[in-house]
Coordinates of C-alpha atoms and ligand atoms in Angstrom, one line a residue:
X191 CA 86.4 108.3 26.2
X192 CA 87.0 105.9 23.3
X193 CA 84.9 106.5 20.1
X194 CA 82.8 103.4 20.7
X195 CA 82.0 104.5 24.2
X196 CA 81.3 108.0 23.1
X197 CA 78.7 106.7 20.5
X198 CA 77.0 104.5 23.1
X199 CA 77.0 107.5 25.5
X200 CA 75.4 109.8 22.9
X201 CA 72.8 107.2 22.1
X202 CA 71.9 107.0 25.8
X203 CA 71.7 110.8 26.0
X204 CA 69.2 110.8 23.1
X205 CA 67.2 108.0 24.7
X206 CA 67.0 110.0 28.0
X207 CA 65.8 113.1 26.2
X208 CA 63.1 111.3 24.3
X209 CA 61.9 109.5 27.5
X210 CA 61.6 112.7 29.5
X211 CA 58.1 113.1 30.8
X212 CA 57.3 109.4 30.6
X213 CA 55.9 108.2 34.0
X214 CA 56.7 104.8 35.5
X215 CA 53.0 104.4 36.1
X216 CA 52.4 104.6 32.3
X217 CA 55.2 102.2 31.6
X218 CA 53.5 99.6 33.9
X219 CA 50.1 100.3 32.4
X220 CA 51.4 99.8 28.9
X221 CA 53.1 96.4 29.6
X222 CA 51.6 93.7 31.7
X223 CA 54.9 91.8 31.4
X224 CA 57.0 94.6 32.7
X225 CA 58.1 92.7 35.8
X226 CA 59.3 89.6 34.0
X227 CA 60.9 91.7 31.3
X228 CA 62.9 93.7 33.7
X229 CA 64.0 91.3 36.4
X230 CA 66.9 88.9 36.7
X231 CA 67.3 85.8 38.8
X232 CA 70.5 84.2 40.0
X233 CA 70.1 80.9 42.0
X234 CA 67.3 81.8 44.4
X235 CA 67.9 85.5 44.2
X236 CA 65.7 88.0 42.4
X237 CA 66.7 91.5 41.2
X238 CA 63.6 93.4 40.2
X239 CA 64.4 96.6 38.3
X240 CA 61.1 97.0 36.6
X241 CA 60.5 100.1 38.7
X242 CA 63.5 101.8 37.1
X243 CA 62.8 104.3 34.4
X244 CA 64.0 102.1 31.6
X245 CA 62.7 100.5 28.4
X246 CA 64.0 97.6 26.4
X247 CA 65.8 100.1 24.2
X248 CA 67.5 101.7 27.3
X249 CA 68.7 98.3 28.5
X250 CA 70.1 97.4 25.1
X251 CA 72.0 100.7 24.9
X252 CA 73.3 100.3 28.5
X253 CA 74.5 96.8 27.5
X254 CA 76.4 98.5 24.7
X255 CA 78.4 100.5 27.3
X256 CA 79.6 97.2 28.8
X257 CA 81.1 96.2 25.4
X258 CA 82.3 99.6 24.4
X259 CA 84.2 100.0 27.6
X260 CA 85.6 96.5 27.3
X261 CA 84.4 95.3 30.7
X262 CA 85.3 91.7 29.8
X263 CA 88.9 92.8 29.0
X264 CA 89.2 94.6 32.4
X265 CA 87.8 91.5 34.2
X266 CA 90.6 89.5 32.5
X267 CA 93.2 92.0 33.6
X268 CA 92.0 91.9 37.2
X269 CA 92.0 88.1 37.2
X270 CA 95.5 87.9 35.7
X271 CA 96.9 90.1 38.5
X272 CA 97.9 93.0 36.3
X273 CA 98.6 96.2 38.1
X274 CA 95.2 97.7 37.4
X275 CA 95.7 100.0 40.4
X276 CA 98.0 102.0 38.1
X277 CA 98.7 105.0 40.4
X278 CA 100.1 102.7 43.1
X279 CA 101.4 100.1 40.7
X280 CA 99.4 97.3 42.4
X281 CA 97.2 94.5 41.4
X282 CA 93.6 94.2 42.8
X283 CA 93.3 90.5 43.6
X284 CA 90.7 90.3 46.4
X285 CA 89.1 87.6 44.3
X286 CA 92.0 85.4 45.2
X287 CA 91.1 85.6 48.9
X288 CA 87.9 83.6 48.3
X289 CA 89.2 81.4 45.5
X290 CA 89.0 77.8 46.6
X291 CA 91.5 75.9 44.4
X292 CA 93.7 76.5 41.4
X293 CA 96.5 79.0 40.9
X294 CA 96.1 82.8 40.8
X295 CA 99.2 84.5 39.6
X296 CA 100.7 87.7 40.8
X297 CA 104.2 88.9 39.7
X298 CA 104.9 85.4 38.4
X299 CA 103.9 83.6 41.6
X300 CA 100.9 81.7 42.6
X301 CA 99.4 83.6 45.6
X302 CA 97.1 80.7 46.7
X303 CA 99.5 78.8 49.0
X304 CA 100.1 82.0 51.0
X305 CA 96.3 82.8 51.1
X306 CA 95.5 79.3 52.3
X307 CA 98.3 79.3 54.9
X308 CA 96.9 82.5 56.4
X309 CA 93.3 81.2 56.4
X310 CA 94.6 78.1 58.2
X311 CA 96.4 80.2 60.8
X312 CA 93.1 82.1 61.4
X313 CA 91.2 78.8 61.7
X314 CA 93.7 77.4 64.3
X315 CA 93.6 80.7 66.3
X316 CA 89.8 80.8 66.4
X317 CA 89.8 77.2 67.5
X318 CA 92.1 78.0 70.4
X319 CA 90.0 81.0 71.4
X320 CA 86.7 79.2 71.1
X321 CA 88.1 76.0 72.7
X322 CA 89.3 78.1 75.7
X323 CA 92.8 76.9 75.1
X324 CA 94.2 80.4 74.5
X325 CA 94.5 81.9 77.9
X326 CA 95.1 85.5 79.0
X327 CA 98.0 86.5 81.2
X328 CA 96.2 85.4 84.4
X329 CA 95.1 82.0 82.9
X330 CA 91.5 82.9 82.1
X331 CA 89.9 82.3 78.7
X332 CA 89.0 85.2 76.4
X333 CA 85.4 86.4 76.6
X334 CA 85.8 89.8 74.7
X335 CA 87.5 90.7 71.5
X336 CA 88.1 94.4 70.7
X337 CA 89.0 95.1 67.1
X338 CA 90.9 98.4 66.7
X339 CA 91.0 99.6 63.1
X340 CA 89.3 102.1 60.8
X341 CA 87.9 102.3 57.2
X342 CA 88.4 99.0 55.5
X343 CA 90.0 97.6 58.6
X344 CA 86.8 98.2 60.5
X345 CA 83.7 98.6 58.4
X346 CA 83.6 95.2 56.7
X347 CA 84.1 93.0 59.8
X348 CA 81.9 95.3 61.9
X349 CA 79.0 95.3 59.3
X350 CA 79.3 91.5 58.8
X351 CA 79.4 90.8 62.6
X352 CA 76.1 92.6 62.9
X353 CA 74.7 91.0 59.7
X354 CA 75.5 87.5 61.0
X355 CA 74.2 88.2 64.6
X356 CA 72.1 85.0 64.3
X357 CA 75.3 83.0 63.9
X358 CA 77.2 84.4 66.8
X359 CA 79.4 82.2 69.0
X360 CA 77.7 82.2 72.4
X361 CA 80.9 82.8 74.5
X362 CA 82.6 85.6 72.7
X363 CA 81.6 89.2 72.4
X364 CA 83.2 91.3 69.7
X365 CA 83.5 95.0 69.9
X366 CA 84.8 97.5 67.3
X367 CA 86.7 100.7 68.0
X368 CA 87.5 103.1 65.1
X369 CA 87.2 106.7 66.1
X370 CA 90.1 108.9 67.2
X371 CA 87.8 110.4 69.7
X372 CA 88.7 108.8 73.0
X373 CA 85.1 108.3 73.7
X374 CA 85.0 105.4 71.3
X375 CA 87.7 103.3 73.1
X376 CA 86.8 104.5 76.6
X377 CA 83.2 103.4 76.1
X378 CA 84.3 99.9 75.1
X379 CA 87.0 99.6 77.8
X380 CA 84.4 100.4 80.4
X381 CA 82.5 97.2 79.5
X382 CA 85.4 94.7 79.4
X383 CA 88.0 93.3 81.8
X384 CA 91.8 93.3 81.0
X385 CA 92.1 89.6 82.1
X386 CA 89.6 88.3 79.6
X387 CA 90.1 90.8 76.6
X388 CA 91.9 90.2 73.4
X389 CA 92.8 93.2 71.2
X390 CA 93.1 92.8 67.4
X391 CA 95.0 95.7 65.9
X392 CA 93.9 95.8 62.3
X393 CA 95.7 98.1 59.9
X394 CA 96.9 97.4 56.4
X395 CA 99.7 100.0 56.8
X396 CA 100.1 99.9 60.6
X397 CA 100.7 103.7 60.4
X398 CA 97.1 105.1 60.4
X399 CA 96.9 107.8 63.1
X400 CA 93.5 106.8 64.5
X401 CA 94.4 103.1 64.9
X402 CA 97.9 103.7 66.3
X403 CA 96.6 106.1 68.9
X404 CA 93.8 103.7 69.9
X405 CA 96.2 100.8 70.0
X406 CA 98.7 102.7 72.2
X407 CA 95.9 103.7 74.6
X408 CA 94.6 100.1 74.7
X409 CA 98.1 98.8 75.4
X410 CA 98.6 101.3 78.2
X411 CA 95.2 100.2 79.7
X412 CA 96.3 96.6 79.6
X413 CA 99.9 97.1 80.8
X414 CA 98.6 99.3 83.7
X415 CA 96.4 96.4 84.8
X416 CA 98.5 93.3 84.1
X417 CA 102.0 94.4 83.3
X418 CA 104.2 94.5 80.2
X419 CA 104.5 90.7 79.8
X420 CA 100.7 90.4 79.3
X421 CA 100.9 92.1 75.9
X422 CA 101.8 88.8 74.2
X423 CA 98.6 87.1 75.4
X424 CA 96.2 90.0 74.8
X425 CA 97.3 91.6 71.5
X426 CA 97.3 90.2 68.0
X427 CA 97.7 92.2 64.8
X428 CA 96.5 92.0 61.2
X429 CA 98.6 93.9 58.7
X430 CA 100.7 94.0 55.5
X431 CA 103.4 95.8 57.5
X432 CA 104.8 93.1 59.8
X433 CA 107.9 95.2 60.6
X434 CA 105.8 97.9 62.2
X435 CA 103.7 95.2 64.0
X436 CA 106.9 93.9 65.6
X437 CA 108.0 97.4 66.5
X438 CA 104.6 97.8 68.4
X439 CA 105.6 94.8 70.5
X440 CA 103.4 92.1 68.9
X441 CA 105.1 88.7 68.4
X442 CA 105.3 87.4 64.8
X443 CA 103.4 84.3 65.9
X444 CA 100.5 86.7 66.8
X445 CA 100.6 88.6 63.5
X446 CA 98.3 87.8 60.6
X447 CA 99.4 88.9 57.2
X448 CA 97.8 90.1 54.1
X449 CA 99.3 91.7 50.9
X450 CA 99.5 95.0 49.1
X451 CA 97.4 93.6 46.3
X452 CA 94.4 93.7 48.7
X453 CA 92.8 97.1 48.8
X454 CA 91.7 98.3 52.3
X455 CA 88.0 98.4 51.4
X456 CA 88.3 95.0 49.7
X457 CA 90.0 93.3 52.7
X458 CA 87.2 91.7 54.7
X459 CA 88.0 88.4 53.0
X460 CA 91.6 88.5 54.3
X461 CA 92.9 88.2 57.9
X462 CA 91.0 91.6 58.4
X463 CA 88.1 89.2 58.8
X464 CA 89.7 87.8 62.0
X465 CA 87.2 89.5 64.4
X466 CA 84.4 88.1 62.3
X467 CA 85.9 84.6 62.5
X468 CA 86.0 85.0 66.3
X469 CA 82.4 86.3 66.3
X470 CA 80.8 83.6 64.1
X471 CA 83.4 80.8 63.8
X472 CA 85.6 79.7 61.0
X473 CA 83.0 77.5 59.2
X474 CA 80.7 80.5 58.8
X475 CA 83.6 82.6 57.5
X476 CA 84.3 79.8 55.0
X477 CA 80.7 80.0 53.9
X478 CA 81.0 83.8 53.5
X479 CA 84.1 83.2 51.2
X480 CA 82.2 80.5 49.2
X481 CA 79.3 82.9 48.7
X482 CA 81.6 85.6 47.4
X483 CA 83.3 83.2 45.1
X484 CA 80.0 82.0 43.7
X485 CA 79.2 85.7 42.9
X486 CA 82.7 86.1 41.3
X487 CA 82.0 83.1 39.0
X488 CA 78.6 84.6 38.1
X489 CA 80.2 88.0 37.4
X490 CA 83.0 86.6 35.2
X491 CA 80.6 84.4 33.1
X492 CA 77.2 86.1 32.8
X493 CA 76.4 88.4 29.8
X494 CA 75.5 91.9 30.8
X495 CA 71.7 91.4 30.6
X496 CA 71.9 88.6 33.2
X497 CA 74.8 89.9 35.2
X498 CA 73.7 91.1 38.6
X499 CA 76.7 93.4 39.3
X500 CA 76.6 94.6 35.7
X501 CA 72.9 95.4 35.9
X502 CA 73.2 97.4 39.1
X503 CA 76.2 99.3 37.7
X504 CA 74.5 100.1 34.4
X505 CA 71.2 101.2 36.1
X506 CA 73.1 103.6 38.4
X507 CA 75.0 105.0 35.4
X508 CA 71.6 105.6 33.7
X509 CA 70.2 107.3 36.7
X510 CA 73.1 109.5 37.5
X511 CA 74.7 110.3 34.2
X512 CA 71.6 110.4 32.0
X513 CA 68.6 111.2 34.3
X514 CA 70.5 113.6 36.6
X515 CA 70.3 111.8 40.0
X516 CA 73.2 112.8 42.3
X517 CA 72.6 110.2 45.0
X518 CA 71.3 106.7 45.8
X519 CA 69.6 105.5 48.9
X520 CA 70.4 101.9 50.1
X521 CA 67.4 100.7 52.1
X522 CA 67.9 97.2 53.6
X523 CA 64.6 95.9 55.1
X524 CA 66.8 93.9 57.6
X525 CA 68.0 95.1 60.9
X526 CA 71.0 92.9 60.6
X527 CA 72.0 94.8 57.4
X528 CA 71.8 98.1 59.2
X529 CA 75.5 98.9 58.7
X530 CA 75.4 98.0 55.0
X531 CA 74.9 101.6 53.9
X532 CA 78.0 102.7 55.9
X533 CA 80.1 99.9 54.5
X534 CA 79.0 100.7 51.0
X535 CA 79.8 104.4 51.5
X536 CA 83.4 103.5 51.7
X537 CA 83.3 100.8 49.1
X538 CA 81.5 103.0 46.5
X539 CA 82.5 106.5 47.3
X540 CA 86.2 105.9 48.2
X541 CA 86.5 103.7 45.2
X542 CA 84.7 105.8 42.5
X543 CA 84.6 109.3 44.0
X544 CA 87.2 110.4 41.3
X545 CA 87.3 112.9 38.5
X546 CA 90.6 112.1 36.8
X547 CA 90.6 109.3 34.2
X548 CA 93.2 106.6 33.6
X549 CA 94.9 108.9 31.1
X550 CA 95.3 111.7 33.7
X551 CA 92.5 113.8 32.1
X552 CA 89.6 115.5 33.9
X553 CA 86.3 113.7 33.2
X554 CA 83.4 115.6 31.8
X555 CA 80.8 113.3 33.5
X556 CA 79.9 112.7 37.1
X557 CA 81.1 109.5 38.8
X558 CA 80.0 107.9 42.1
X559 CA 76.8 109.5 43.4
X560 CA 76.4 110.2 47.1
X561 CA 75.3 107.0 48.8
X562 CA 73.3 107.0 51.9
X563 CA 70.7 104.9 53.7
X564 CA 69.3 103.2 56.7
X565 CA 67.5 100.1 57.7
X566 CA 63.8 100.0 56.8
X567 CA 61.4 100.6 58.5
X568 CA 63.3 103.1 60.6
X569 CA 64.0 105.3 57.6
X570 CA 60.3 105.5 56.9
X571 CA 59.9 107.5 60.1
X572 CA 62.9 109.8 59.3
X573 CA 63.7 110.7 55.7
X574 CA 61.2 108.9 53.4
X575 CA 59.0 112.0 53.5
X576 CA 61.7 113.8 51.4
X577 CA 61.9 110.8 49.0
X578 CA 58.1 110.9 48.5
X579 CA 57.5 114.6 48.3
X580 CA 60.8 116.5 48.5
X581 CA 61.1 117.0 44.7
X582 CA 64.5 115.4 44.5
X583 CA 65.4 112.4 42.5
X584 CA 66.4 109.7 44.9
X585 CA 66.9 106.3 43.2
X586 CA 66.3 103.7 45.9
X587 CA 67.7 100.2 46.4
X588 CA 65.6 98.0 48.5
X589 CA 67.1 94.8 49.9
X590 CA 64.9 92.2 51.6
X591 CA 65.0 88.6 52.6
X592 CA 62.2 86.1 52.1
X593 CA 62.9 84.5 55.4
X594 CA 63.8 86.3 58.6
X595 CA 67.0 85.6 60.5
X596 CA 65.3 86.0 63.8
X597 CA 61.8 84.6 63.6
X598 CA 59.4 86.4 65.9
X599 CA 55.8 85.7 64.9
X600 CA 54.1 88.6 63.2
X601 CA 57.2 90.6 62.3
X602 CA 58.5 89.5 58.9
X603 CA 55.3 89.7 56.8
X604 CA 54.8 93.2 58.0
X605 CA 58.4 94.1 57.2
X606 CA 58.0 92.8 53.7
X607 CA 54.7 94.5 53.2
X608 CA 56.3 97.8 54.2
X609 CA 59.2 97.3 51.8
X610 CA 57.1 96.4 48.8
X611 CA 54.6 99.2 49.6
X612 CA 57.3 101.8 49.6
X613 CA 58.6 100.8 46.2
X614 CA 55.0 100.7 44.9
X615 CA 54.2 104.2 46.3
X616 CA 57.4 105.6 45.0
X617 CA 56.8 104.2 41.5
X618 CA 53.0 105.0 41.2
X619 CA 52.6 108.2 43.2
X620 CA 49.1 109.5 43.6
X621 CA 47.7 112.1 41.3
X622 CA 45.7 115.2 42.3
X623 CA 42.6 113.8 40.8
X624 CA 43.0 110.4 42.6
X625 CA 43.6 112.2 45.9
X626 CA 40.7 114.6 45.5
X627 CA 38.3 111.7 44.6
X628 CA 39.5 109.6 47.6
X629 CA 39.1 112.5 50.0
X630 CA 35.6 113.2 48.7
X631 CA 34.7 109.5 49.0
X632 CA 35.8 109.6 52.6
X633 CA 33.0 112.2 53.2
X634 CA 35.0 115.4 53.1
X635 CA 33.4 118.5 51.6
X636 CA 34.5 119.4 48.1
X637 CA 36.2 122.6 49.3
X638 CA 38.1 120.8 52.0
X639 CA 39.1 118.0 49.6
X640 CA 40.3 120.6 47.1
X641 CA 42.3 122.4 49.8
X642 CA 44.0 119.2 51.1
X643 CA 44.6 117.3 47.9
X644 CA 47.8 119.0 46.8
X645 CA 49.4 118.2 50.1
X646 CA 48.3 114.6 50.0
X647 CA 49.3 113.9 46.4
X648 CA 52.5 112.2 45.4
X649 CA 54.5 112.7 42.2
X650 CA 55.8 109.1 42.1
X651 CA 58.2 108.2 39.2
X652 CA 60.9 107.7 41.8
X653 CA 63.1 104.8 40.4
X654 CA 63.9 101.8 42.6
X655 CA 65.4 98.4 42.5
X656 CA 64.5 95.6 44.8
X657 CA 66.9 92.8 45.6
X658 CA 65.2 89.8 47.2
X659 CA 67.5 87.2 48.9
X660 CA 66.2 83.9 50.3
X661 CA 67.7 84.7 53.8
X662 CA 70.6 86.4 55.4
X663 CA 73.2 83.7 56.0
X664 CA 77.0 83.8 55.6
X665 CA 76.9 82.4 52.0
X666 CA 74.3 85.0 50.8
X667 CA 76.1 87.8 52.7
X668 CA 79.4 86.9 51.0
X669 CA 77.7 87.0 47.6
X670 CA 75.9 90.3 48.4
X671 CA 79.2 92.0 49.2
X672 CA 81.0 90.6 46.2
X673 CA 78.1 91.8 44.1
X674 CA 78.7 95.4 45.2
X675 CA 82.5 95.1 44.8
X676 CA 82.0 94.0 41.1
X677 CA 79.3 96.7 40.6
X678 CA 81.9 99.3 41.6
X679 CA 84.4 97.7 39.3
X680 CA 82.1 97.8 36.2
X681 CA 81.3 101.5 36.9
X682 CA 85.0 102.3 37.2
X683 CA 85.7 100.7 33.9
X684 CA 82.9 102.6 32.2
X685 CA 84.0 105.9 33.8
X686 CA 87.6 105.0 33.0
X687 CA 88.9 105.6 36.6
X688 CA 91.0 103.7 39.0
X689 CA 88.7 102.4 41.8
X690 CA 91.6 101.1 43.9
X691 CA 93.5 104.2 45.0
X692 CA 92.3 107.0 47.4
X693 CA 94.5 110.0 47.1
X694 CA 91.7 112.3 48.2
X695 CA 92.0 111.0 51.8
X696 CA 95.7 111.7 52.0
X697 CA 95.5 115.5 51.9
X698 CA 93.4 115.9 55.0
X699 CA 95.7 113.5 56.8
X700 CA 98.7 115.7 55.9
X701 CA 97.1 118.9 57.1
X702 CA 96.0 117.2 60.4
X703 CA 99.7 116.3 61.0
X704 CA 100.8 119.8 60.2
X705 CA 98.2 121.3 62.6
X706 CA 98.8 119.0 65.5
X707 CA 101.9 121.0 66.7
X708 CA 100.0 124.2 66.4
X709 CA 97.2 122.8 68.6
X710 CA 99.8 121.5 71.1
X711 CA 101.4 125.0 71.1
X712 CA 104.8 123.9 69.8
X713 CA 104.4 125.5 66.4
X714 CA 103.2 128.9 65.3
X715 CA 99.9 129.6 63.6
X716 CA 101.4 132.3 61.3
X717 CA 101.1 130.3 58.1
X718 CA 97.4 129.4 58.7
X719 CA 94.4 131.0 57.1
X720 CA 92.4 133.2 59.5
X721 CA 89.5 130.7 60.0
X722 CA 91.8 127.8 60.8
X723 CA 94.0 130.0 63.0
X724 CA 90.9 131.4 64.7
X725 CA 89.5 127.9 65.5
X726 CA 92.9 126.8 66.9
X727 CA 93.1 130.0 69.0
X728 CA 89.5 129.5 70.3
X729 CA 90.4 126.0 71.5
X730 CA 93.4 127.2 73.3
X731 CA 91.8 130.4 74.7
X732 CA 88.0 130.1 74.8
X733 CA 86.2 133.2 73.8
X734 CA 85.3 135.5 76.7
X735 CA 82.2 134.4 78.5
X736 CA 82.9 130.7 77.8
X737 CA 82.7 128.1 80.6
X738 CA 85.9 126.1 80.1
Ligands
F6P982 O1 90.5 106.0 54.3 C1 91.8 105.8 53.8 C2 92.3 104.4 54.1 O2 93.5 104.3 53.5 C3 91.3 103.3 53.6 O3 91.4 103.0 52.3 C4 91.7 102.2 54.6 O4 90.7 101.2 54.6 C5 91.8 103.0 55.9 O5 92.4 104.2 55.5 C6 92.6 102.3 57.0 O6 93.9 102.1 56.6 P1 94.8 101.0 57.4 O7 94.1 99.7 57.3 O8 96.1 101.1 56.7 O9 94.9 101.5 58.8

């Protein structure tokens, strides 16, 4: 940690210590302007963080982290196409994928012509599918698209397809298959016909075991029904590895490219978005890119106090590094954003779940907290009990839209009332005295009220942020996802880690490859630990009394 950053860090530690024991309820009681003091607007968005356990002093100190870590310098490095993914020697230029005009340089070349050429190819292809000009091997138009990919080649388009359900093309159904478990592919194949199905094989590397196995099984299913020649009309691919795509048997004309300077979990904006384009149309995808670009511009220009990604990043650092929270719940009060927590799990935890800094040294602070969540109000009937009374710190991030994307009378106002009520309850809590008085006022005997009051009181002081969007449309969704990408980036800069590699995922992959021959019975289990060897043996020879 550089000396400036260490000083800022120490000042924040002292502020956390002196604020210990201060309740959010008291902060609100002491300041009638708290909401306006601790909320930021951007266009017609509102970020209310007044229910975070912060004071003006805290926010000023957090703003100091931004300067001390040189966030502006790192933004400049990212925009200049420097290899800020230093362990892989790569740039991280996902911002170029939504950049409308003007050069963006990488290794001495402007990447924008290639970006726009690929977007054009996606637009033309979607036009052919939607216009029913692209025909399957038997001459029928395509009605179903099955995207086969995993991680960043699945979560982004899958989440966005659900998020933009209100914008779906009426004639095309898009399905997503990711899991190596054959149940995933088999379940989808049972609902589609070979004659009218298009497979999109999406893999940055085109070597990922899950995707390659699912692609091979899908190919087998199609060839079995329609013959080998049908592959050209029913398979397209998205990858940076066009040689492997060709080896799989997909023609270059049916391959959509992207580049190694696009990280897997930052790739929705590239051709990895193809299934989304097929689901909602190219114009809506363009709007998504425009929304992300608008957030990029905001992020690059706004000072930390007005910077939405910056504020979210700093508030989480405050909660996790200084107040001791080890997790964050993302709670969209939007059914359409139901997959957002899963998408953010990869974006945030695969990016910032690291412990070695850019100098190769072990960090002495925690990095990305565990991220979890679920669409409200469903979560209220599952895990909110723990957030209210479980005794753990769970910083919450509520996301709501002023207007619904499906307008059924009577729903949306109740949804908003629930969202705001939860953040109010988590902030305020309910003291023992308040509960006892309320129970007594309801006619309960003093003894009974005294007995029940501890169970029906709430500690409160649970920090939360509420992000209020005007509505969920492609533009706002694009901006929302770019907001989180930049939030992750700011945190990585302050923690001094590389958010663009993912070495932790590799080790498990290697061990799975080593174990496969043992499970197949072609290699010995001698080198394995007794638990792993025991599990393999139990699969091959079920324990006595089993019903296999
Ligand atoms: O989970 C590891 C990872 O490399 C992700 O970063 C990536 O999104 C995913 O696997 C899929 O990789 P690919 O697109 O190369 O199949």
